[in-house]
Tab-separated table of N, CA, C and O in Angstrom:
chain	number	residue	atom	x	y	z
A	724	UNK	N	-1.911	18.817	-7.455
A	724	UNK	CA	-1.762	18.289	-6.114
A	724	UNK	C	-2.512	16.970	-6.002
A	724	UNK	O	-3.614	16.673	-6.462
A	725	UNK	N	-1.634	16.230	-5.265
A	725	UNK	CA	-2.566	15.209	-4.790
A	725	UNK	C	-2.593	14.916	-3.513
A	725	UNK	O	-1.820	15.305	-2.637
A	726	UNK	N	-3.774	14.012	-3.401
A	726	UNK	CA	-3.767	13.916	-1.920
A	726	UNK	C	-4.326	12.366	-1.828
A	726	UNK	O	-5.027	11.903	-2.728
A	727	UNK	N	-3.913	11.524	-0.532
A	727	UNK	CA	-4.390	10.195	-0.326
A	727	UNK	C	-4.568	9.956	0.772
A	727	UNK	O	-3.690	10.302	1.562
A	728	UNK	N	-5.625	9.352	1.221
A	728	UNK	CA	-6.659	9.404	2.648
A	728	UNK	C	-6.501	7.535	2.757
A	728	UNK	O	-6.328	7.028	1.649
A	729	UNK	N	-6.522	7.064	3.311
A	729	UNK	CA	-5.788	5.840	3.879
A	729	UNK	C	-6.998	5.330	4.595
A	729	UNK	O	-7.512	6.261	5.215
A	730	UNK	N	-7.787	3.968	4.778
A	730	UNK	CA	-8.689	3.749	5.696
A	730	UNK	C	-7.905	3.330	6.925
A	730	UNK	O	-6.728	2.982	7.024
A	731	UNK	N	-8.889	3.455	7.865
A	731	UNK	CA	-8.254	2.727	9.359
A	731	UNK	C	-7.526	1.381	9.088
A	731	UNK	O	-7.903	0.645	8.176
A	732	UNK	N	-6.676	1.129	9.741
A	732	UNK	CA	-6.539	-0.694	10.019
A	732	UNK	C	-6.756	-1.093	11.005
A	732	UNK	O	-7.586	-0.360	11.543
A	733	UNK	N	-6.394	-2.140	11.811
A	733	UNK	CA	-6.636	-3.111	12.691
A	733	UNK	C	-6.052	-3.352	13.721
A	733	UNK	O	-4.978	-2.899	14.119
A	734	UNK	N	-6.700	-4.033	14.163
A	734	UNK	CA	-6.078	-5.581	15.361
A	734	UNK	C	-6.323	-6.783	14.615
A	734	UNK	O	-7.341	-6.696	13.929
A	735	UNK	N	-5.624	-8.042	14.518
A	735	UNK	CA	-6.400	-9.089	13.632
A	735	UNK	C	-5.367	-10.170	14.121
A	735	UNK	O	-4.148	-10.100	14.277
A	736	UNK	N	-6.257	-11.184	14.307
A	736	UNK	CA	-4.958	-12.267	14.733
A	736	UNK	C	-4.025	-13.128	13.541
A	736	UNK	O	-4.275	-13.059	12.337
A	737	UNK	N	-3.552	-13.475	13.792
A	737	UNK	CA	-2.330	-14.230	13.139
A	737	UNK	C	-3.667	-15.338	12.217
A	737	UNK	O	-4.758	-15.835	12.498
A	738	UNK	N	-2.717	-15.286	11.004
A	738	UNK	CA	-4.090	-15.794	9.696
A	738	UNK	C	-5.348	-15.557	9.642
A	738	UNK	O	-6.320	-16.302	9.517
A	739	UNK	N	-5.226	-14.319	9.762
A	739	UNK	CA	-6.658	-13.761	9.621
A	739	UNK	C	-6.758	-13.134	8.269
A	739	UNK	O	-6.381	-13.829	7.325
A	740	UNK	N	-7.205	-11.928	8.022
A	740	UNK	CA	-7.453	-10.896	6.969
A	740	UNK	C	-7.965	-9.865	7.375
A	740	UNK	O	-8.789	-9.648	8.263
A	741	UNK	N	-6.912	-8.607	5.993
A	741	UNK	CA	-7.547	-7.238	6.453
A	741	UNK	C	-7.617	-6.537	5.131
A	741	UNK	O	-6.523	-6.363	4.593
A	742	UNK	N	-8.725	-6.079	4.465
A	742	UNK	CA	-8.020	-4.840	3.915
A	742	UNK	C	-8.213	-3.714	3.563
A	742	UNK	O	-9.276	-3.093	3.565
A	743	UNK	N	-6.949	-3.305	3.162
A	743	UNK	CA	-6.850	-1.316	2.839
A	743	UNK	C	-7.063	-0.544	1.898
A	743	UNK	O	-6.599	-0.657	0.763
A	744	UNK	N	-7.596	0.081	2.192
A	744	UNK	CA	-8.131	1.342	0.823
A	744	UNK	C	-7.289	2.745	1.150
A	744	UNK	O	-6.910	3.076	2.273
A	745	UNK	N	-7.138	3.296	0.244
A	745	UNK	CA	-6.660	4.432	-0.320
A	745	UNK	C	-7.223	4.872	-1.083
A	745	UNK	O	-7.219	4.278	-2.161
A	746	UNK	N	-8.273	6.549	-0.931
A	746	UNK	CA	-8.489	7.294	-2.025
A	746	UNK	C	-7.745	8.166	-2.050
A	746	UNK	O	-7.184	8.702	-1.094
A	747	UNK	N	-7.636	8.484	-3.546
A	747	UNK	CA	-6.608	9.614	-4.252
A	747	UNK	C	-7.445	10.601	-4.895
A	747	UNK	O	-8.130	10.225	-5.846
A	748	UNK	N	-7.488	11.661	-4.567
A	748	UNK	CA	-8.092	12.827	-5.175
A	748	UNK	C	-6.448	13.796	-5.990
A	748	UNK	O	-5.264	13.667	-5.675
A	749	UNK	N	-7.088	14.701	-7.073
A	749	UNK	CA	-6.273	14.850	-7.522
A	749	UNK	C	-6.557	14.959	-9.366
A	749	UNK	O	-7.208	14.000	-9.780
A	750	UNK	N	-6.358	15.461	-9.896
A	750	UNK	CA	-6.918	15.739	-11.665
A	750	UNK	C	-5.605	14.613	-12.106
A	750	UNK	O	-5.718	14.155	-13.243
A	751	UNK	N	-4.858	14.325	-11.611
A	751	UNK	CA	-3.580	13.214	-12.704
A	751	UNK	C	-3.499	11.819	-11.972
A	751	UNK	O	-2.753	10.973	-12.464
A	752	UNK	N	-4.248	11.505	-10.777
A	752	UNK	CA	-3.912	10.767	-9.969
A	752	UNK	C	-3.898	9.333	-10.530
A	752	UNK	O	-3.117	8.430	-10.230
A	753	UNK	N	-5.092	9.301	-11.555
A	753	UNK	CA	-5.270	7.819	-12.472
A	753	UNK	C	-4.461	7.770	-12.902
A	753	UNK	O	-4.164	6.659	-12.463
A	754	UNK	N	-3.606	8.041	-13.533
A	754	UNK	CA	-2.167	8.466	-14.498
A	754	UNK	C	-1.231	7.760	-13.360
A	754	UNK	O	-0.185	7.304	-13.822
A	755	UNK	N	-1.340	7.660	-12.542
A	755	UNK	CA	0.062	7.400	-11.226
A	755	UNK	C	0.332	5.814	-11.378
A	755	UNK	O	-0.460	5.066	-11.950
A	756	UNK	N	1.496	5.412	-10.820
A	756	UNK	CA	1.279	4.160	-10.320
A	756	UNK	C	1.492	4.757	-8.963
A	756	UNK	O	1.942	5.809	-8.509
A	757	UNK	N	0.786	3.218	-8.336
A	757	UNK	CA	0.643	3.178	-6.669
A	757	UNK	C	1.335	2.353	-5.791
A	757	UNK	O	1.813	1.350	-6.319
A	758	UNK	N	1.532	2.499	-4.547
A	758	UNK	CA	2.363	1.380	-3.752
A	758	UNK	C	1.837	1.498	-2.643
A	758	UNK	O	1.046	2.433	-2.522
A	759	UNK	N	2.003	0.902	-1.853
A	759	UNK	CA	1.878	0.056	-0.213
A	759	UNK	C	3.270	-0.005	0.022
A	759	UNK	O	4.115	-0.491	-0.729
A	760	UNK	N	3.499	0.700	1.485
A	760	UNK	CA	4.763	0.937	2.095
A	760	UNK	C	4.363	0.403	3.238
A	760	UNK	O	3.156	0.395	3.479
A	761	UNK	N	5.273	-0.138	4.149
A	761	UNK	CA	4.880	-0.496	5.655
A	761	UNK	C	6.507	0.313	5.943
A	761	UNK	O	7.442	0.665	5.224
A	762	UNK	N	6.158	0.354	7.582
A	762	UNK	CA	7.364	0.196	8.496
A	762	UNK	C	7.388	0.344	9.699
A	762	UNK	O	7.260	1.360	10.382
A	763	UNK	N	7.571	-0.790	9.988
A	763	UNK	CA	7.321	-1.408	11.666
A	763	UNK	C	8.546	-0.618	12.355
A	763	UNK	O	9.515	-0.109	11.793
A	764	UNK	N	8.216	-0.659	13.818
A	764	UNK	CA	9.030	0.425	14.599
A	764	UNK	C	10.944	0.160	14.547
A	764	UNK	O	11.627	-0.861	14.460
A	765	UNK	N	11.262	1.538	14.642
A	765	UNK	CA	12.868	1.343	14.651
A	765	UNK	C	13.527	0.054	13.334
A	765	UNK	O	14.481	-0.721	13.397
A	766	UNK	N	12.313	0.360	12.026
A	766	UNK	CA	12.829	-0.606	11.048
A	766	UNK	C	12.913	0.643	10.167
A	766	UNK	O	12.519	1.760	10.500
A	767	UNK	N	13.416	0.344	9.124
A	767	UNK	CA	13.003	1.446	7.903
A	767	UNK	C	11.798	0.818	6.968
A	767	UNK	O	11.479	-0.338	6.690
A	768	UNK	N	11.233	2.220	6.583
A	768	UNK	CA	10.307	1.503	5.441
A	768	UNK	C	10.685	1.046	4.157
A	768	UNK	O	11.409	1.470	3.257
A	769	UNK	N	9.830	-0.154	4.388
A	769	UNK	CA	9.715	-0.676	2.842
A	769	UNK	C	8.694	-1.116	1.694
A	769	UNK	O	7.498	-1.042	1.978
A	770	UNK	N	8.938	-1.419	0.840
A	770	UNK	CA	7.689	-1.542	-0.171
A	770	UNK	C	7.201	-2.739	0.068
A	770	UNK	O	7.954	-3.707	0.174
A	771	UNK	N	5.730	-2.854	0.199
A	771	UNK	CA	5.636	-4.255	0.209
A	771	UNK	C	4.959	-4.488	-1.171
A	771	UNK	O	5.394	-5.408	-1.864
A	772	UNK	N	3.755	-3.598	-1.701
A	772	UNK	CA	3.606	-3.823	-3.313
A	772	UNK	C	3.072	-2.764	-3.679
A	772	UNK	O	2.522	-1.998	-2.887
A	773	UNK	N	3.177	-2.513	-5.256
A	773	UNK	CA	3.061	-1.544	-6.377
A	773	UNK	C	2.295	-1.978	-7.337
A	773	UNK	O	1.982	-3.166	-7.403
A	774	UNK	N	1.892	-1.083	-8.205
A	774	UNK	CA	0.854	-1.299	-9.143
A	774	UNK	C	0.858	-0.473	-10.343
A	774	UNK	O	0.124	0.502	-10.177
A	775	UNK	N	1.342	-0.495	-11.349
A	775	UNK	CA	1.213	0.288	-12.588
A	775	UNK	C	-0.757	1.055	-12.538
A	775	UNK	O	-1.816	0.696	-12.024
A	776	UNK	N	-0.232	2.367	-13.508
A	776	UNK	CA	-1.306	2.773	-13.324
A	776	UNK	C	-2.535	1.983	-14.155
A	776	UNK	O	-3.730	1.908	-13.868
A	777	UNK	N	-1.836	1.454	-15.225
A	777	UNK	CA	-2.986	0.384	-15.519
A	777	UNK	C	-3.730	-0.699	-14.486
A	777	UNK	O	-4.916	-1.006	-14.367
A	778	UNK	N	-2.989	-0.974	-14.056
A	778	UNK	CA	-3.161	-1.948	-13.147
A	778	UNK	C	-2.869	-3.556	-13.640
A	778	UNK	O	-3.362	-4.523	-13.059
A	779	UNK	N	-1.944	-3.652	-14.862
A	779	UNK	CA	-1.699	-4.783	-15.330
A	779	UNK	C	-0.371	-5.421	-14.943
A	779	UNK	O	-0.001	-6.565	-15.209
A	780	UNK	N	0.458	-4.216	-14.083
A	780	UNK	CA	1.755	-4.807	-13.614
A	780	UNK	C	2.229	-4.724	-12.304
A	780	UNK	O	2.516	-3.621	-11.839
A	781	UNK	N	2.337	-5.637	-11.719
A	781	UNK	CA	2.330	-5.905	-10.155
A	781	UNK	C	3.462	-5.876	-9.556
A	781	UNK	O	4.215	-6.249	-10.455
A	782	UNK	N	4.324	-5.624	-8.338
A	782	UNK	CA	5.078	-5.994	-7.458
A	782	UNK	C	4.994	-6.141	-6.439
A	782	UNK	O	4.327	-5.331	-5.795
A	783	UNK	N	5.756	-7.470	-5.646
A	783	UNK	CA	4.888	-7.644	-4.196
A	783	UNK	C	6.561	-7.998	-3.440
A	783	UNK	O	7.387	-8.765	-3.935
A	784	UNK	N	6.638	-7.656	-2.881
A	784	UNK	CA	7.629	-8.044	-1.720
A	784	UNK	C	7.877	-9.091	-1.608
A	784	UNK	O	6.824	-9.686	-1.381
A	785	UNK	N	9.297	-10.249	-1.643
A	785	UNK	CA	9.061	-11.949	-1.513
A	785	UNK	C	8.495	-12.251	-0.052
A	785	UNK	O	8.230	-13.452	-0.007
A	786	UNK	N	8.189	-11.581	1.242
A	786	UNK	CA	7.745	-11.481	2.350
A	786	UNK	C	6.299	-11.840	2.280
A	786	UNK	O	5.726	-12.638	3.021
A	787	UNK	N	5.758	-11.128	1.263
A	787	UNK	CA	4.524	-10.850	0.978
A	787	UNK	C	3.970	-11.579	0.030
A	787	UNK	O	2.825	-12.002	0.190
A	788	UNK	N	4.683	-11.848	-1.109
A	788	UNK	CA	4.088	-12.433	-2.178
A	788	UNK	C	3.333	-14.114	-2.067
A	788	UNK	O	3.824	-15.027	-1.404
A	789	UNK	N	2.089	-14.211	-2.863
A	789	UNK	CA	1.172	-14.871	-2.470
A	789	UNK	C	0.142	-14.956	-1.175
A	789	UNK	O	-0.727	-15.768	-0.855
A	790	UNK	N	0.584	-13.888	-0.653
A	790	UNK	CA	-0.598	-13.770	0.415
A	790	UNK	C	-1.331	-12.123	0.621
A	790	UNK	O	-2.362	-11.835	1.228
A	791	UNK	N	-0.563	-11.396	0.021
A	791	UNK	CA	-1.233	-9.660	-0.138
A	791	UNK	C	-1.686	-9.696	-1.795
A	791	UNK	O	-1.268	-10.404	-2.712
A	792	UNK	N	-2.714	-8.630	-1.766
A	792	UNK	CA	-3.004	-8.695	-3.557
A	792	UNK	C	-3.450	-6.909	-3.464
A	792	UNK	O	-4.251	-6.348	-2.717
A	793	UNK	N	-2.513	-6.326	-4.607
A	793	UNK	CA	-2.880	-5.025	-4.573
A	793	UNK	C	-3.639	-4.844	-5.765
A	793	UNK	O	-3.721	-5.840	-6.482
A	794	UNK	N	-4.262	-3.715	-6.178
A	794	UNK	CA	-5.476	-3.551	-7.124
A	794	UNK	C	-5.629	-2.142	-6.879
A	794	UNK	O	-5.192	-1.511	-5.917
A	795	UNK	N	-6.560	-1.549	-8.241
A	795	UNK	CA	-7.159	-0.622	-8.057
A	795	UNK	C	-7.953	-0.387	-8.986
A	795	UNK	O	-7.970	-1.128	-9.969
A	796	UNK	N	-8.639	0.504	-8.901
A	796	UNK	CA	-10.531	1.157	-9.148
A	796	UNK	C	-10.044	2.533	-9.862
A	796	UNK	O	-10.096	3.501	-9.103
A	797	UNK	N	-9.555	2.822	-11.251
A	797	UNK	CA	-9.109	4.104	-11.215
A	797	UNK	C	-10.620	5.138	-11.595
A	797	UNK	O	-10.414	6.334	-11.798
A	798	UNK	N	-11.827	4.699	-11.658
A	798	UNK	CA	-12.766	5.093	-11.584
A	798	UNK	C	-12.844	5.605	-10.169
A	798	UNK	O	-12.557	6.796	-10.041
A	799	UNK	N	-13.141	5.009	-9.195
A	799	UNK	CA	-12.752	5.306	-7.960
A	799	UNK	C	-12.143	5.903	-7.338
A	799	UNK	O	-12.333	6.042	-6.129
A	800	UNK	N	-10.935	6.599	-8.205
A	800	UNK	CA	-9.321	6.566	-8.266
A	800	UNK	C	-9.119	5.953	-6.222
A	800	UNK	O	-9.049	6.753	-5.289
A	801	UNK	N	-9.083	4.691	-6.101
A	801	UNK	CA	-8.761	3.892	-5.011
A	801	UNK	C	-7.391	2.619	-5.189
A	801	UNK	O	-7.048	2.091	-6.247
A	802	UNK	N	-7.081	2.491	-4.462
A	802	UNK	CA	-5.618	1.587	-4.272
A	802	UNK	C	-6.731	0.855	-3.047
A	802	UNK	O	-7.649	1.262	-2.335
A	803	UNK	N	-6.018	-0.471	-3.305
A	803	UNK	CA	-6.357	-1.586	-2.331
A	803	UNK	C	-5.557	-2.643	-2.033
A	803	UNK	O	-5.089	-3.413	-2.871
A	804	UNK	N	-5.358	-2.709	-0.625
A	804	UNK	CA	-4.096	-3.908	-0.487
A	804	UNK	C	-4.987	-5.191	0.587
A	804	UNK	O	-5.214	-5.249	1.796
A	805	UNK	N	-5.234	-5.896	-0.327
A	805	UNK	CA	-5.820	-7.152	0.391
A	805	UNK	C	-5.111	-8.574	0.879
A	805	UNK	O	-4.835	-9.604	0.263
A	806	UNK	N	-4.946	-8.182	2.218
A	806	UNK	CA	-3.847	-8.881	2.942
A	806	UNK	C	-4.333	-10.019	3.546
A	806	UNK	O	-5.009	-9.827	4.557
A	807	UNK	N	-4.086	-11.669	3.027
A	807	UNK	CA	-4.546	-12.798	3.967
A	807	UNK	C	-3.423	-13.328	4.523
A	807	UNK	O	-2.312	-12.887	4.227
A	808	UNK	N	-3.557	-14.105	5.194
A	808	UNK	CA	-2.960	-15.207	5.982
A	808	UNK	C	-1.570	-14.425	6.659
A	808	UNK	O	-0.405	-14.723	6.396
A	809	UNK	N	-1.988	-13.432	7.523
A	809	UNK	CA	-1.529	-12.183	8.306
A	809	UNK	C	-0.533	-12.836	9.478
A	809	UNK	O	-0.957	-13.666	10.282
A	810	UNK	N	0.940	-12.323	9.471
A	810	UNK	CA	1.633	-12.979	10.972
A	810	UNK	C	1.968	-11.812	11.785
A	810	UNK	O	1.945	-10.614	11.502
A	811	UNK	N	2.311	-12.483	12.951
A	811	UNK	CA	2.605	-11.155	13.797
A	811	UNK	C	3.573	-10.179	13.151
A	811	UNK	O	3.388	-8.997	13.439
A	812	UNK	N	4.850	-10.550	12.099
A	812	UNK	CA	5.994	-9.858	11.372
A	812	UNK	C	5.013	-8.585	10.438
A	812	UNK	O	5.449	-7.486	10.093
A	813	UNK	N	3.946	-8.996	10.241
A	813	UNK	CA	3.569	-8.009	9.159
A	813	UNK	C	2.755	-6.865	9.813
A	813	UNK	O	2.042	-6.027	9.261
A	814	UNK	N	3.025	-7.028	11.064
A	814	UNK	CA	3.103	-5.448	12.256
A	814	UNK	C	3.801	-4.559	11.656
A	814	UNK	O	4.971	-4.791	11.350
A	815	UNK	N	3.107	-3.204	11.344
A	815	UNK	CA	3.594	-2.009	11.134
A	815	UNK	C	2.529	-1.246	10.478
A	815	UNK	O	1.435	-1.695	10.137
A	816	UNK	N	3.111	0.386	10.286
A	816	UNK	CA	2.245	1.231	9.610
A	816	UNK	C	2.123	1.050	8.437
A	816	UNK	O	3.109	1.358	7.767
A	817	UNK	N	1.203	0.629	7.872
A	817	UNK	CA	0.986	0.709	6.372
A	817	UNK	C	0.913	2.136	5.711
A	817	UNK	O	0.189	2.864	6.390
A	818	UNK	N	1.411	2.746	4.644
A	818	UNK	CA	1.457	4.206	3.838
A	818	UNK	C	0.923	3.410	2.322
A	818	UNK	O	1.086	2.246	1.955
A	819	UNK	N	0.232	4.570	1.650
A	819	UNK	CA	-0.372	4.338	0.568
A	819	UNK	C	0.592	5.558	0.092
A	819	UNK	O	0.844	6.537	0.794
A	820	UNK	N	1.153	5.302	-1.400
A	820	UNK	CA	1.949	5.989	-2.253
A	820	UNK	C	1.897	5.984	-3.287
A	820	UNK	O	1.629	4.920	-3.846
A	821	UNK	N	2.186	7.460	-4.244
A	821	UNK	CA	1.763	7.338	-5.568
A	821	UNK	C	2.954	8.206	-5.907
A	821	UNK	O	3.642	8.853	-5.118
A	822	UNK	N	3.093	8.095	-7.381
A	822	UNK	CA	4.529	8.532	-8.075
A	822	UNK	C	4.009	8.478	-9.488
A	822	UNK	O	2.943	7.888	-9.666
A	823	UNK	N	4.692	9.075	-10.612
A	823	UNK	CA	4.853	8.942	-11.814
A	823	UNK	C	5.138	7.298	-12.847
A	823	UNK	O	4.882	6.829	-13.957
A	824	UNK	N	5.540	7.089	-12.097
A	824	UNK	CA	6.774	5.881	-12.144
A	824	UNK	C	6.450	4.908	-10.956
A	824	UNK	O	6.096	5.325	-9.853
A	825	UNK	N	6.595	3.603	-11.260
A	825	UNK	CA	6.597	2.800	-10.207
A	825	UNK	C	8.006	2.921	-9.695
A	825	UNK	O	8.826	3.332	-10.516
A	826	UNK	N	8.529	2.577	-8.223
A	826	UNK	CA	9.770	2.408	-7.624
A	826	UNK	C	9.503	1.576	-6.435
A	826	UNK	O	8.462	1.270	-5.853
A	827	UNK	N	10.772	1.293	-6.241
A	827	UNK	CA	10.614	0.520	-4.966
A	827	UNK	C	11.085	1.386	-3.501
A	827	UNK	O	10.641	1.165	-2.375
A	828	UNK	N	11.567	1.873	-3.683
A	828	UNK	CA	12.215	3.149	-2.475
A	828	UNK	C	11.384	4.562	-2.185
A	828	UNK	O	11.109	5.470	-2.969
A	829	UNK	N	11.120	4.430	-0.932
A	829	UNK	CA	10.386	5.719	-0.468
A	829	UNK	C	10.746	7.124	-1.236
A	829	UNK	O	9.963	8.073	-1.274
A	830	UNK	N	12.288	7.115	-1.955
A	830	UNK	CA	12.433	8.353	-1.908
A	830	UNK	C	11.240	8.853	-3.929
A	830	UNK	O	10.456	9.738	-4.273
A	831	UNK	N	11.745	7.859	-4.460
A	831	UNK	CA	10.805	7.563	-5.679
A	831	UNK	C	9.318	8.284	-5.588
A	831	UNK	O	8.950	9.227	-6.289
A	832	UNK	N	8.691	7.742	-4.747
A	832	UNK	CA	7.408	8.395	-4.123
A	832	UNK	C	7.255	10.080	-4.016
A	832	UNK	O	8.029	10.897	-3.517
A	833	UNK	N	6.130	10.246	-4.592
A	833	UNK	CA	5.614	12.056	-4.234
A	833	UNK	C	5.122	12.347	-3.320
A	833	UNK	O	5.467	13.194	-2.497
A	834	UNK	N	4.066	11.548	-3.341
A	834	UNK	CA	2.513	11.497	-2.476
A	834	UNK	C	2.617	10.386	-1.598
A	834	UNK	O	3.285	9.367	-1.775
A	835	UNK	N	1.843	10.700	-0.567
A	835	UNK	CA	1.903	9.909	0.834
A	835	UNK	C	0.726	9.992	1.630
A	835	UNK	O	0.583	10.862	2.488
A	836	UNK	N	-0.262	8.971	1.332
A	836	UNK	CA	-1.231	8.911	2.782
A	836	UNK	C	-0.684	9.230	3.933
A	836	UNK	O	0.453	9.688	4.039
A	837	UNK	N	-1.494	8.998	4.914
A	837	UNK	CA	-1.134	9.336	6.737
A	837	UNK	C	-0.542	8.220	7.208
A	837	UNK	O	0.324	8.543	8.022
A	838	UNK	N	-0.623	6.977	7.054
A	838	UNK	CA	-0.249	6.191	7.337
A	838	UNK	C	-1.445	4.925	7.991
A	838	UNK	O	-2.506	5.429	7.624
A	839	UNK	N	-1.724	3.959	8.533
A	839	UNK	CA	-2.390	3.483	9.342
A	839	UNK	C	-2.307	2.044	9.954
A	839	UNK	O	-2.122	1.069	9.226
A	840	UNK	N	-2.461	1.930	11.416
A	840	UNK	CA	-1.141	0.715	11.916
A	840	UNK	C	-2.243	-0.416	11.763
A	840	UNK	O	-3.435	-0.333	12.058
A	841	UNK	N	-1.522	-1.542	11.207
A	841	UNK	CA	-1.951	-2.482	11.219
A	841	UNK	C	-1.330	-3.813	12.536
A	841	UNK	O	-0.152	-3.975	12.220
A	842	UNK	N	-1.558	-4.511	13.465
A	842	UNK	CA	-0.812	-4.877	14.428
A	842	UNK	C	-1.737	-6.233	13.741
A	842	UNK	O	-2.679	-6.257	12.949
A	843	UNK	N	-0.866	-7.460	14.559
A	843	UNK	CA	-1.143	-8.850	13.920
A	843	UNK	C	-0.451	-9.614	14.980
A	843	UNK	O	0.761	-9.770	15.122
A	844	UNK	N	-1.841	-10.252	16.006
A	844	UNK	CA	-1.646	-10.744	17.479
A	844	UNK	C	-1.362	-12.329	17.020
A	844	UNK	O	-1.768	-12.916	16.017
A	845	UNK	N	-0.245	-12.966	18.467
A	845	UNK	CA	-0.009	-14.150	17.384
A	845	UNK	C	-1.091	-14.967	18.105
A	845	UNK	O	-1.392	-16.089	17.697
């Protein structure tokens, strides 16, 4: 089993910075790759980035890319999505996700933090 606990997020104005942690408890969880899901209201979710369990292979959303940086601590076993230069569009719940396999589609995913809203005032 695993399980992933999500830190709070925010209020933060437009080009600001925020970021998110995810711990993963769990005996295989280092073994996983990880992702960052958002999905803002009456949208569907989507990936915004992933992370091999090494942590040597990245994917970031073209929305996203160059301004979010995901990472992780598998000592820690923690996921981190460090989000700058923040617009009001990147309003929504952020989900922390882990899988066997990296994917880009929710359904790919096993494991699922709680979620936690990030809002971005313009």
């Amino acid at each position: 089993q695993v399980q992933l606990v999500e830190s709070r997020g925010g209020l933060v104005q437009a080009g600001g910075s925020l970021r998110l942690s995810c711990a993963a408890s769990g005996r295989t969880v280092s073994t996983y790759a990880m992702a960052w899901f958002h999905q803002a209201p009456g949208k569907e979710r989507e990936v915004v980035a992933a992370i091999s369990w090494g942590g040597a292979h990245t994917y970031y959303a073209d929305s996203v890319k160059g301004r979010f940086t995901i990472s992780r601590d598998n000592v820690r076993n923690t996921v981190y999505l460090q989000m700058n230069s923040l617009k009001p569009e990147d309003t929504a719940v952020y989900y922390c996700a882990a899988a066997p396999v990296a994917g880009q589609t929710p359904s790919e995913y096993n494991y699922w933090g709680q979620g936690t809203q990030v809002t971005v005032s313009s």
